Every structure is written in structure tokens, then in C-alpha cells.
């Protein structure tokens, strides 16, 4: 479960880029794969969550990625968390 928790707390854009790089690695030679990875990395640096990652590192704290929080909220909603039709947030009968 530790791995699942760590993935859930990770940056969604970074996870997607990792997936794209792994997919690309099987169909390209080394030089093309490195170029593809460099382009993905550059795109991540232009994303807002990169700043949070660097700031958290410099402040010696775990990063809090907005995309991970959004995934957590949507998972709680779909699982019937408080405030949803299936959760315990409503009035009891």
C-alpha cells in the first residue's frame, strides 16, 4: 500500500509524462528516447507543479501537489465520502 499512497500523492502531470516516456522507450532508439524524455521534462518545468516540487525540496517538506489533492477529492466523492449521496454527510432517516 505504500507504493499506492506514494503514487496518489504524486503530481498527475509528472505521472503522465513518466508513462509516456516508458511507452516511447520501447519503440525508439536510445538517442530518440533521450530527446523525447528531455522534451517531456521541459514541459513539466513549465507546469505550475514543478515550482511546488522545488519549493518543497528547498523547505525540506513533502510536496503538496494540486493535482494529487484533486484526485483525492474525486476519489472521496466517487467512494461516497461525506457530502455525497452515498456518504454519511447527509441527514439520517
mmCIF file of N, CA, C and O in Angstrom:
data_model
loop_
_atom_site.group_PDB
_atom_site.id
_atom_site.type_symbol
_atom_site.label_atom_id
_atom_site.label_comp_id
_atom_site.label_asym_id
_atom_site.label_seq_id
_atom_site.Cartn_x
_atom_site.Cartn_y
_atom_site.Cartn_z
ATOM 1 N N UNK A 1 0.809 -1.198 0.000
ATOM 2 C CA UNK A 1 0.000 0.000 0.000
ATOM 3 C C UNK A 1 0.850 1.259 0.000
ATOM 4 O O UNK A 1 0.374 2.291 -0.420
ATOM 5 N N UNK A 2 2.067 1.160 0.457
ATOM 6 C CA UNK A 2 2.939 2.334 0.475
ATOM 7 C C UNK A 2 3.150 2.878 -0.937
ATOM 8 O O UNK A 2 3.133 4.083 -1.137
ATOM 9 N N UNK A 3 3.309 1.990 -1.909
ATOM 10 C CA UNK A 3 3.513 2.438 -3.283
ATOM 11 C C UNK A 3 2.261 3.137 -3.796
ATOM 12 O O UNK A 3 2.339 4.199 -4.422
ATOM 13 N N UNK A 4 1.099 2.587 -3.530
ATOM 14 C CA UNK A 4 -0.160 3.200 -3.978
ATOM 15 C C UNK A 4 -0.337 4.582 -3.362
ATOM 16 O O UNK A 4 -0.757 5.528 -4.035
ATOM 17 N N UNK A 5 -0.004 4.726 -2.089
ATOM 18 C CA UNK A 5 -0.115 6.026 -1.427
ATOM 19 C C UNK A 5 0.838 7.030 -2.048
ATOM 20 O O UNK A 5 0.459 8.165 -2.327
ATOM 21 N N UNK A 6 2.058 6.594 -2.334
ATOM 22 C CA UNK A 6 3.042 7.497 -2.926
ATOM 23 C C UNK A 6 2.629 7.928 -4.327
ATOM 24 O O UNK A 6 2.797 9.092 -4.697
ATOM 25 N N UNK A 7 2.064 7.022 -5.102
ATOM 26 C CA UNK A 7 1.595 7.378 -6.441
ATOM 27 C C UNK A 7 0.432 8.354 -6.335
ATOM 28 O O UNK A 7 0.346 9.327 -7.083
ATOM 29 N N UNK A 8 -0.469 8.120 -5.391
ATOM 30 C CA UNK A 8 -1.625 9.001 -5.224
ATOM 31 C C UNK A 8 -1.217 10.412 -4.818
ATOM 32 O O UNK A 8 -1.909 11.379 -5.141
ATOM 33 N N UNK A 9 -0.097 10.548 -4.121
ATOM 34 C CA UNK A 9 0.374 11.859 -3.674
ATOM 35 C C UNK A 9 1.240 12.559 -4.724
ATOM 36 O O UNK A 9 1.592 13.718 -4.559
ATOM 37 N N UNK A 10 1.565 11.877 -5.798
ATOM 38 C CA UNK A 10 2.467 12.425 -6.816
ATOM 39 C C UNK A 10 1.736 13.397 -7.739
ATOM 40 O O UNK A 10 0.510 13.443 -7.791
ATOM 41 N N UNK A 11 2.505 14.145 -8.476
ATOM 42 C CA UNK A 11 1.980 15.087 -9.461
ATOM 43 C C UNK A 11 1.391 14.324 -10.646
ATOM 44 O O UNK A 11 2.071 13.507 -11.267
ATOM 45 N N UNK A 12 0.134 14.591 -10.967
ATOM 46 C CA UNK A 12 -0.516 13.919 -12.099
ATOM 47 C C UNK A 12 0.202 14.186 -13.421
ATOM 48 O O UNK A 12 0.413 13.252 -14.207
ATOM 49 N N UNK A 13 0.616 15.433 -13.716
ATOM 50 C CA UNK A 13 1.355 15.656 -14.966
ATOM 51 C C UNK A 13 2.676 14.881 -15.014
ATOM 52 O O UNK A 13 3.064 14.369 -16.066
ATOM 53 N N UNK A 14 3.364 14.756 -13.883
ATOM 54 C CA UNK A 14 4.624 14.016 -13.855
ATOM 55 C C UNK A 14 4.380 12.523 -14.063
ATOM 56 O O UNK A 14 5.149 11.855 -14.768
ATOM 57 N N UNK A 15 3.319 12.000 -13.469
ATOM 58 C CA UNK A 15 2.987 10.587 -13.676
ATOM 59 C C UNK A 15 2.646 10.317 -15.137
ATOM 60 O O UNK A 15 3.077 9.318 -15.717
ATOM 61 N N UNK A 16 1.886 11.207 -15.749
ATOM 62 C CA UNK A 16 1.517 11.038 -17.159
ATOM 63 C C UNK A 16 2.754 11.102 -18.049
ATOM 64 O O UNK A 16 2.894 10.317 -18.996
ATOM 65 N N UNK A 17 3.664 12.014 -17.744
ATOM 66 C CA UNK A 17 4.896 12.130 -18.538
ATOM 67 C C UNK A 17 5.755 10.878 -18.381
ATOM 68 O O UNK A 17 6.342 10.400 -19.363
ATOM 69 N N UNK A 18 5.812 10.334 -17.185
ATOM 70 C CA UNK A 18 6.566 9.107 -16.955
ATOM 71 C C UNK A 18 5.984 7.969 -17.790
ATOM 72 O O UNK A 18 6.724 7.208 -18.422
ATOM 73 N N UNK A 19 4.680 7.870 -17.814
ATOM 74 C CA UNK A 19 4.013 6.841 -18.599
ATOM 75 C C UNK A 19 4.326 7.011 -20.092
ATOM 76 O O UNK A 19 4.640 6.032 -20.785
ATOM 77 N N UNK A 20 4.252 8.239 -20.584
ATOM 78 C CA UNK A 20 4.568 8.492 -21.997
ATOM 79 C C UNK A 20 6.022 8.129 -22.315
ATOM 80 O O UNK A 20 6.322 7.555 -23.364
ATOM 81 N N UNK A 21 6.936 8.452 -21.407
ATOM 82 C CA UNK A 21 8.350 8.144 -21.628
ATOM 83 C C UNK A 21 8.589 6.628 -21.650
ATOM 84 O O UNK A 21 9.367 6.129 -22.475
ATOM 85 N N UNK A 22 7.930 5.920 -20.754
ATOM 86 C CA UNK A 22 8.081 4.462 -20.745
ATOM 87 C C UNK A 22 7.530 3.847 -22.027
ATOM 88 O O UNK A 22 8.130 2.940 -22.599
ATOM 89 N N UNK A 23 6.382 4.338 -22.476
ATOM 90 C CA UNK A 23 5.819 3.854 -23.736
ATOM 91 C C UNK A 23 6.751 4.150 -24.902
ATOM 92 O O UNK A 23 6.949 3.310 -25.783
ATOM 93 N N UNK A 24 7.334 5.337 -24.911
ATOM 94 C CA UNK A 24 8.218 5.738 -26.005
ATOM 95 C C UNK A 24 9.522 4.941 -25.990
ATOM 96 O O UNK A 24 10.107 4.685 -27.052
ATOM 97 N N UNK A 25 9.965 4.522 -24.817
ATOM 98 C CA UNK A 25 11.242 3.830 -24.698
ATOM 99 C C UNK A 25 11.259 2.503 -25.453
ATOM 100 O O UNK A 25 12.311 2.085 -25.937
ATOM 101 N N UNK A 26 10.109 1.860 -25.577
ATOM 102 C CA UNK A 26 10.091 0.556 -26.235
ATOM 103 C C UNK A 26 10.072 0.666 -27.753
ATOM 104 O O UNK A 26 10.322 -0.313 -28.445
ATOM 105 N N UNK A 27 9.767 1.856 -28.268
ATOM 106 C CA UNK A 27 9.635 1.984 -29.719
ATOM 107 C C UNK A 27 10.669 2.921 -30.352
ATOM 108 O O UNK A 27 10.574 3.219 -31.541
ATOM 109 N N UNK A 28 11.641 3.382 -29.585
ATOM 110 C CA UNK A 28 12.636 4.327 -30.114
ATOM 111 C C UNK A 28 14.043 3.852 -29.769
ATOM 112 O O UNK A 28 14.232 3.122 -28.816
ATOM 113 N N UNK A 29 15.018 4.344 -30.529
ATOM 114 C CA UNK A 29 16.397 4.049 -30.165
ATOM 115 C C UNK A 29 16.799 4.966 -29.000
ATOM 116 O O UNK A 29 16.038 5.851 -28.601
ATOM 117 N N UNK A 30 17.965 4.749 -28.442
ATOM 118 C CA UNK A 30 18.393 5.475 -27.248
ATOM 119 C C UNK A 30 18.398 6.984 -27.446
ATOM 120 O O UNK A 30 17.856 7.730 -26.619
ATOM 121 N N UNK A 31 18.969 7.458 -28.538
ATOM 122 C CA UNK A 31 19.061 8.906 -28.777
ATOM 123 C C UNK A 31 17.674 9.538 -28.891
ATOM 124 O O UNK A 31 17.419 10.602 -28.310
ATOM 125 N N UNK A 32 16.772 8.884 -29.616
ATOM 126 C CA UNK A 32 15.415 9.418 -29.764
ATOM 127 C C UNK A 32 14.672 9.365 -28.429
ATOM 128 O O UNK A 32 13.899 10.273 -28.104
ATOM 129 N N UNK A 33 14.903 8.320 -27.651
ATOM 130 C CA UNK A 33 14.267 8.211 -26.337
ATOM 131 C C UNK A 33 14.727 9.309 -25.394
ATOM 132 O O UNK A 33 13.928 9.882 -24.657
ATOM 133 N N UNK A 34 16.020 9.605 -25.412
ATOM 134 C CA UNK A 34 16.558 10.669 -24.566
ATOM 135 C C UNK A 34 15.992 12.015 -24.990
ATOM 136 O O UNK A 34 15.629 12.845 -24.144
ATOM 137 N N UNK A 35 15.895 12.247 -26.299
ATOM 138 C CA UNK A 35 15.318 13.504 -26.792
ATOM 139 C C UNK A 35 13.853 13.631 -26.383
ATOM 140 O O UNK A 35 13.402 14.707 -25.972
ATOM 141 N N UNK A 36 13.114 12.525 -26.470
ATOM 142 C CA UNK A 36 11.705 12.530 -26.075
ATOM 143 C C UNK A 36 11.579 12.854 -24.582
ATOM 144 O O UNK A 36 10.764 13.680 -24.169
ATOM 145 N N UNK A 37 12.407 12.203 -23.765
ATOM 146 C CA UNK A 37 12.377 12.438 -22.321
ATOM 147 C C UNK A 37 12.739 13.882 -21.988
ATOM 148 O O UNK A 37 12.131 14.498 -21.109
ATOM 149 N N UNK A 38 13.712 14.447 -22.689
ATOM 150 C CA UNK A 38 14.107 15.837 -22.453
ATOM 151 C C UNK A 38 12.955 16.790 -22.758
ATOM 152 O O UNK A 38 12.721 17.755 -22.016
ATOM 153 N N UNK A 39 12.233 16.519 -23.839
ATOM 154 C CA UNK A 39 11.080 17.365 -24.188
ATOM 155 C C UNK A 39 9.983 17.252 -23.133
ATOM 156 O O UNK A 39 9.372 18.254 -22.748
ATOM 157 N N UNK A 40 9.737 16.041 -22.637
ATOM 158 C CA UNK A 40 8.733 15.851 -21.581
ATOM 159 C C UNK A 40 9.154 16.578 -20.298
ATOM 160 O O UNK A 40 8.340 17.218 -19.640
ATOM 161 N N UNK A 41 10.430 16.480 -19.971
ATOM 162 C CA UNK A 41 10.944 17.139 -18.768
ATOM 163 C C UNK A 41 10.804 18.657 -18.884
ATOM 164 O O UNK A 41 10.391 19.328 -17.929
ATOM 165 N N UNK A 42 11.120 19.205 -20.045
ATOM 166 C CA UNK A 42 10.985 20.650 -20.252
ATOM 167 C C UNK A 42 9.536 21.082 -20.075
ATOM 168 O O UNK A 42 9.246 22.104 -19.445
ATOM 169 N N UNK A 43 8.604 20.306 -20.613
ATOM 170 C CA UNK A 43 7.186 20.629 -20.465
ATOM 171 C C UNK A 43 6.770 20.604 -18.995
ATOM 172 O O UNK A 43 5.971 21.430 -18.555
ATOM 173 N N UNK A 44 7.326 19.686 -18.222
ATOM 174 C CA UNK A 44 6.993 19.623 -16.790
ATOM 175 C C UNK A 44 7.521 20.850 -16.045
ATOM 176 O O UNK A 44 6.869 21.348 -15.126
ATOM 177 N N UNK A 45 8.694 21.340 -16.433
ATOM 178 C CA UNK A 45 9.241 22.529 -15.774
ATOM 179 C C UNK A 45 8.380 23.757 -16.042
ATOM 180 O O UNK A 45 8.363 24.686 -15.245
ATOM 181 N N UNK A 46 7.652 23.735 -17.140
ATOM 182 C CA UNK A 46 6.781 24.860 -17.466
ATOM 183 C C UNK A 46 5.426 24.762 -16.766
ATOM 184 O O UNK A 46 4.634 25.690 -16.797
ATOM 185 N N UNK A 47 5.167 23.638 -16.114
ATOM 186 C CA UNK A 47 3.903 23.420 -15.409
ATOM 187 C C UNK A 47 4.020 23.966 -13.982
ATOM 188 O O UNK A 47 5.080 23.946 -13.383
ATOM 189 N N UNK A 48 2.938 24.425 -13.420
ATOM 190 C CA UNK A 48 2.940 25.047 -12.094
ATOM 191 C C UNK A 48 3.371 24.130 -10.967
ATOM 192 O O UNK A 48 3.887 24.591 -9.957
ATOM 193 N N UNK A 49 3.183 22.807 -11.124
ATOM 194 C CA UNK A 49 3.521 21.909 -10.026
ATOM 195 C C UNK A 49 5.023 21.723 -9.853
ATOM 196 O O UNK A 49 5.467 21.311 -8.797
ATOM 197 N N UNK A 50 5.793 22.038 -10.864
ATOM 198 C CA UNK A 50 7.246 21.947 -10.722
ATOM 199 C C UNK A 50 7.732 22.913 -9.650
ATOM 200 O O UNK A 50 8.609 22.587 -8.847
ATOM 201 N N UNK A 51 7.130 24.089 -9.613
ATOM 202 C CA UNK A 51 7.511 25.085 -8.600
ATOM 203 C C UNK A 51 7.256 24.541 -7.194
ATOM 204 O O UNK A 51 8.081 24.695 -6.298
ATOM 205 N N UNK A 52 6.117 23.866 -7.000
ATOM 206 C CA UNK A 52 5.809 23.287 -5.688
ATOM 207 C C UNK A 52 6.829 22.221 -5.325
ATOM 208 O O UNK A 52 7.278 22.144 -4.183
ATOM 209 N N UNK A 53 7.223 21.407 -6.286
ATOM 210 C CA UNK A 53 8.212 20.370 -6.025
ATOM 211 C C UNK A 53 9.544 20.948 -5.585
ATOM 212 O O UNK A 53 10.146 20.490 -4.604
ATOM 213 N N UNK A 54 10.016 21.969 -6.294
ATOM 214 C CA UNK A 54 11.286 22.604 -5.931
ATOM 215 C C UNK A 54 11.191 23.323 -4.591
ATOM 216 O O UNK A 54 12.087 23.240 -3.755
ATOM 217 N N UNK A 55 10.087 24.033 -4.381
ATOM 218 C CA UNK A 55 9.912 24.762 -3.116
ATOM 219 C C UNK A 55 9.886 23.794 -1.944
ATOM 220 O O UNK A 55 10.524 24.028 -0.918
ATOM 221 N N UNK A 56 9.150 22.708 -2.093
ATOM 222 C CA UNK A 56 9.073 21.713 -1.018
ATOM 223 C C UNK A 56 10.449 21.116 -0.730
ATOM 224 O O UNK A 56 10.822 20.934 0.427
ATOM 225 N N UNK A 57 11.208 20.840 -1.779
ATOM 226 C CA UNK A 57 12.557 20.303 -1.596
ATOM 227 C C UNK A 57 13.430 21.280 -0.815
ATOM 228 O O UNK A 57 14.105 20.906 0.144
ATOM 229 N N UNK A 58 13.409 22.554 -1.218
ATOM 230 C CA UNK A 58 14.234 23.559 -0.548
ATOM 231 C C UNK A 58 13.792 23.798 0.887
ATOM 232 O O UNK A 58 14.618 24.094 1.760
ATOM 233 N N UNK A 59 12.499 23.667 1.145
ATOM 234 C CA UNK A 59 11.969 23.855 2.501
ATOM 235 C C UNK A 59 11.997 22.562 3.317
ATOM 236 O O UNK A 59 11.543 22.553 4.460
ATOM 237 N N UNK A 60 12.510 21.502 2.722
ATOM 238 C CA UNK A 60 12.635 20.198 3.378
ATOM 239 C C UNK A 60 11.303 19.694 3.934
ATOM 240 O O UNK A 60 11.185 19.297 5.088
ATOM 241 N N UNK A 61 10.294 19.732 3.057
ATOM 242 C CA UNK A 61 8.968 19.245 3.414
ATOM 243 C C UNK A 61 8.413 18.446 2.249
ATOM 244 O O UNK A 61 8.893 18.574 1.128
ATOM 245 N N UNK A 62 7.421 17.606 2.505
ATOM 246 C CA UNK A 62 6.829 16.879 1.381
ATOM 247 C C UNK A 62 6.031 17.826 0.488
ATOM 248 O O UNK A 62 5.391 18.755 0.986
ATOM 249 N N UNK A 63 6.056 17.618 -0.818
ATOM 250 C CA UNK A 63 5.279 18.483 -1.713
ATOM 251 C C UNK A 63 3.787 18.207 -1.584
ATOM 252 O O UNK A 63 3.374 17.097 -1.253
ATOM 253 N N UNK A 64 3.000 19.235 -1.827
ATOM 254 C CA UNK A 64 1.541 19.100 -1.843
ATOM 255 C C UNK A 64 1.099 19.536 -3.235
ATOM 256 O O UNK A 64 0.983 20.725 -3.518
ATOM 257 N N UNK A 65 0.880 18.560 -4.104
ATOM 258 C CA UNK A 65 0.526 18.844 -5.490
ATOM 259 C C UNK A 65 -0.975 19.027 -5.631
ATOM 260 O O UNK A 65 -1.760 18.224 -5.139
ATOM 261 N N UNK A 66 -1.379 20.085 -6.318
ATOM 262 C CA UNK A 66 -2.799 20.368 -6.525
ATOM 263 C C UNK A 66 -3.485 19.231 -7.257
ATOM 264 O O UNK A 66 -4.624 18.872 -6.937
ATOM 265 N N UNK A 67 -2.820 18.625 -8.231
ATOM 266 C CA UNK A 67 -3.448 17.539 -8.986
ATOM 267 C C UNK A 67 -3.673 16.313 -8.116
ATOM 268 O O UNK A 67 -4.665 15.609 -8.272
ATOM 269 N N UNK A 68 -2.792 16.063 -7.163
ATOM 270 C CA UNK A 68 -2.973 14.926 -6.256
ATOM 271 C C UNK A 68 -4.141 15.192 -5.313
ATOM 272 O O UNK A 68 -4.928 14.295 -5.020
ATOM 273 N N UNK A 69 -4.269 16.428 -4.850
ATOM 274 C CA UNK A 69 -5.392 16.771 -3.986
ATOM 275 C C UNK A 69 -6.701 16.650 -4.743
ATOM 276 O O UNK A 69 -7.688 16.171 -4.207
ATOM 277 N N UNK A 70 -6.718 17.061 -6.007
ATOM 278 C CA UNK A 70 -7.929 16.957 -6.817
ATOM 279 C C UNK A 70 -8.309 15.494 -7.017
ATOM 280 O O UNK A 70 -9.482 15.143 -6.950
ATOM 281 N N UNK A 71 -7.313 14.622 -7.238
ATOM 282 C CA UNK A 71 -7.604 13.192 -7.377
ATOM 283 C C UNK A 71 -8.160 12.645 -6.083
ATOM 284 O O UNK A 71 -9.070 11.835 -6.086
ATOM 285 N N UNK A 72 -7.637 13.100 -4.948
ATOM 286 C CA UNK A 72 -8.135 12.641 -3.651
ATOM 287 C C UNK A 72 -9.573 13.053 -3.418
ATOM 288 O O UNK A 72 -10.385 12.289 -2.913
ATOM 289 N N UNK A 73 -9.904 14.292 -3.826
ATOM 290 C CA UNK A 73 -11.289 14.758 -3.661
ATOM 291 C C UNK A 73 -12.231 13.970 -4.556
ATOM 292 O O UNK A 73 -13.305 13.573 -4.129
ATOM 293 N N UNK A 74 -11.828 13.711 -5.800
ATOM 294 C CA UNK A 74 -12.714 12.981 -6.705
ATOM 295 C C UNK A 74 -12.854 11.533 -6.261
ATOM 296 O O UNK A 74 -13.910 10.942 -6.401
ATOM 297 N N UNK A 75 -11.816 10.935 -5.682
ATOM 298 C CA UNK A 75 -11.911 9.562 -5.196
ATOM 299 C C UNK A 75 -12.851 9.488 -4.002
ATOM 300 O O UNK A 75 -13.645 8.570 -3.880
ATOM 301 N N UNK A 76 -12.799 10.487 -3.111
ATOM 302 C CA UNK A 76 -13.689 10.501 -1.955
ATOM 303 C C UNK A 76 -15.134 10.676 -2.398
ATOM 304 O O UNK A 76 -16.048 10.046 -1.862
ATOM 305 N N UNK A 77 -15.350 11.511 -3.400
ATOM 306 C CA UNK A 77 -16.706 11.739 -3.903
ATOM 307 C C UNK A 77 -17.252 10.472 -4.542
ATOM 308 O O UNK A 77 -18.372 10.065 -4.264
ATOM 309 N N UNK A 78 -16.450 9.807 -5.374
ATOM 310 C CA UNK A 78 -16.934 8.610 -6.046
ATOM 311 C C UNK A 78 -17.081 7.441 -5.084
ATOM 312 O O UNK A 78 -17.848 6.532 -5.327
ATOM 313 N N UNK A 79 -16.376 7.467 -3.957
ATOM 314 C CA UNK A 79 -16.483 6.396 -2.975
ATOM 315 C C UNK A 79 -17.600 6.635 -1.978
ATOM 316 O O UNK A 79 -17.805 5.859 -1.066
ATOM 317 N N UNK A 80 -18.299 7.743 -2.153
ATOM 318 C CA UNK A 80 -19.401 8.024 -1.242
ATOM 319 C C UNK A 80 -18.947 8.678 0.042
ATOM 320 O O UNK A 80 -19.436 8.368 1.108
ATOM 321 N N UNK A 81 -17.985 9.577 -0.075
ATOM 322 C CA UNK A 81 -17.458 10.260 1.099
ATOM 323 C C UNK A 81 -18.471 11.261 1.649
ATOM 324 O O UNK A 81 -19.572 11.428 1.107
ATOM 325 N N UNK A 82 -18.154 11.914 2.753
ATOM 326 C CA UNK A 82 -19.065 12.878 3.362
ATOM 327 C C UNK A 82 -19.495 13.945 2.360
ATOM 328 O O UNK A 82 -18.694 14.399 1.541
ATOM 329 N N UNK A 83 -20.749 14.271 2.377
ATOM 330 C CA UNK A 83 -21.254 15.304 1.496
ATOM 331 C C UNK A 83 -21.718 14.779 0.153
ATOM 332 O O UNK A 83 -22.133 15.534 -0.702
ATOM 333 N N UNK A 84 -21.640 13.473 -0.050
ATOM 334 C CA UNK A 84 -22.101 12.894 -1.301
ATOM 335 C C UNK A 84 -23.356 12.069 -1.039
ATOM 336 O O UNK A 84 -23.681 11.764 0.104
ATOM 337 N N UNK A 85 -24.023 11.704 -2.101
ATOM 338 C CA UNK A 85 -25.267 10.950 -1.948
ATOM 339 C C UNK A 85 -25.032 9.620 -1.255
ATOM 340 O O UNK A 85 -25.862 9.148 -0.490
ATOM 341 N N UNK A 86 -23.871 8.993 -1.483
ATOM 342 C CA UNK A 86 -23.599 7.690 -0.893
ATOM 343 C C UNK A 86 -22.880 7.768 0.437
ATOM 344 O O UNK A 86 -22.688 6.757 1.098
ATOM 345 N N UNK A 87 -22.491 8.969 0.876
ATOM 346 C CA UNK A 87 -21.712 9.101 2.090
ATOM 347 C C UNK A 87 -22.576 9.362 3.306
ATOM 348 O O UNK A 87 -23.804 9.340 3.259
ATOM 349 N N UNK A 88 -21.900 9.611 4.411
ATOM 350 C CA UNK A 88 -22.599 9.835 5.664
ATOM 351 C C UNK A 88 -22.764 11.313 5.979
ATOM 352 O O UNK A 88 -23.056 11.667 7.100
ATOM 353 N N UNK A 89 -22.573 12.160 4.985
ATOM 354 C CA UNK A 89 -22.634 13.602 5.216
ATOM 355 C C UNK A 89 -24.053 14.141 5.268
ATOM 356 O O UNK A 89 -24.283 15.262 5.689
ATOM 357 N N UNK A 90 -25.037 13.363 4.869
ATOM 358 C CA UNK A 90 -26.413 13.839 4.853
ATOM 359 C C UNK A 90 -27.159 13.507 6.134
ATOM 360 O O UNK A 90 -26.616 12.911 7.054
ATOM 361 N N UNK A 91 -28.422 13.890 6.159
ATOM 362 C CA UNK A 91 -29.255 13.613 7.333
ATOM 363 C C UNK A 91 -29.604 12.142 7.366
ATOM 364 O O UNK A 91 -29.812 11.503 6.348
ATOM 365 N N UNK A 92 -29.669 11.583 8.547
ATOM 366 C CA UNK A 92 -30.045 10.173 8.657
ATOM 367 C C UNK A 92 -31.535 10.037 8.793
ATOM 368 O O UNK A 92 -32.208 10.901 9.331
ATOM 369 N N UNK A 93 -32.075 8.908 8.336
ATOM 370 C CA UNK A 93 -33.525 8.702 8.370
ATOM 371 C C UNK A 93 -33.953 7.889 9.547
ATOM 372 O O UNK A 93 -33.283 7.121 10.115
#
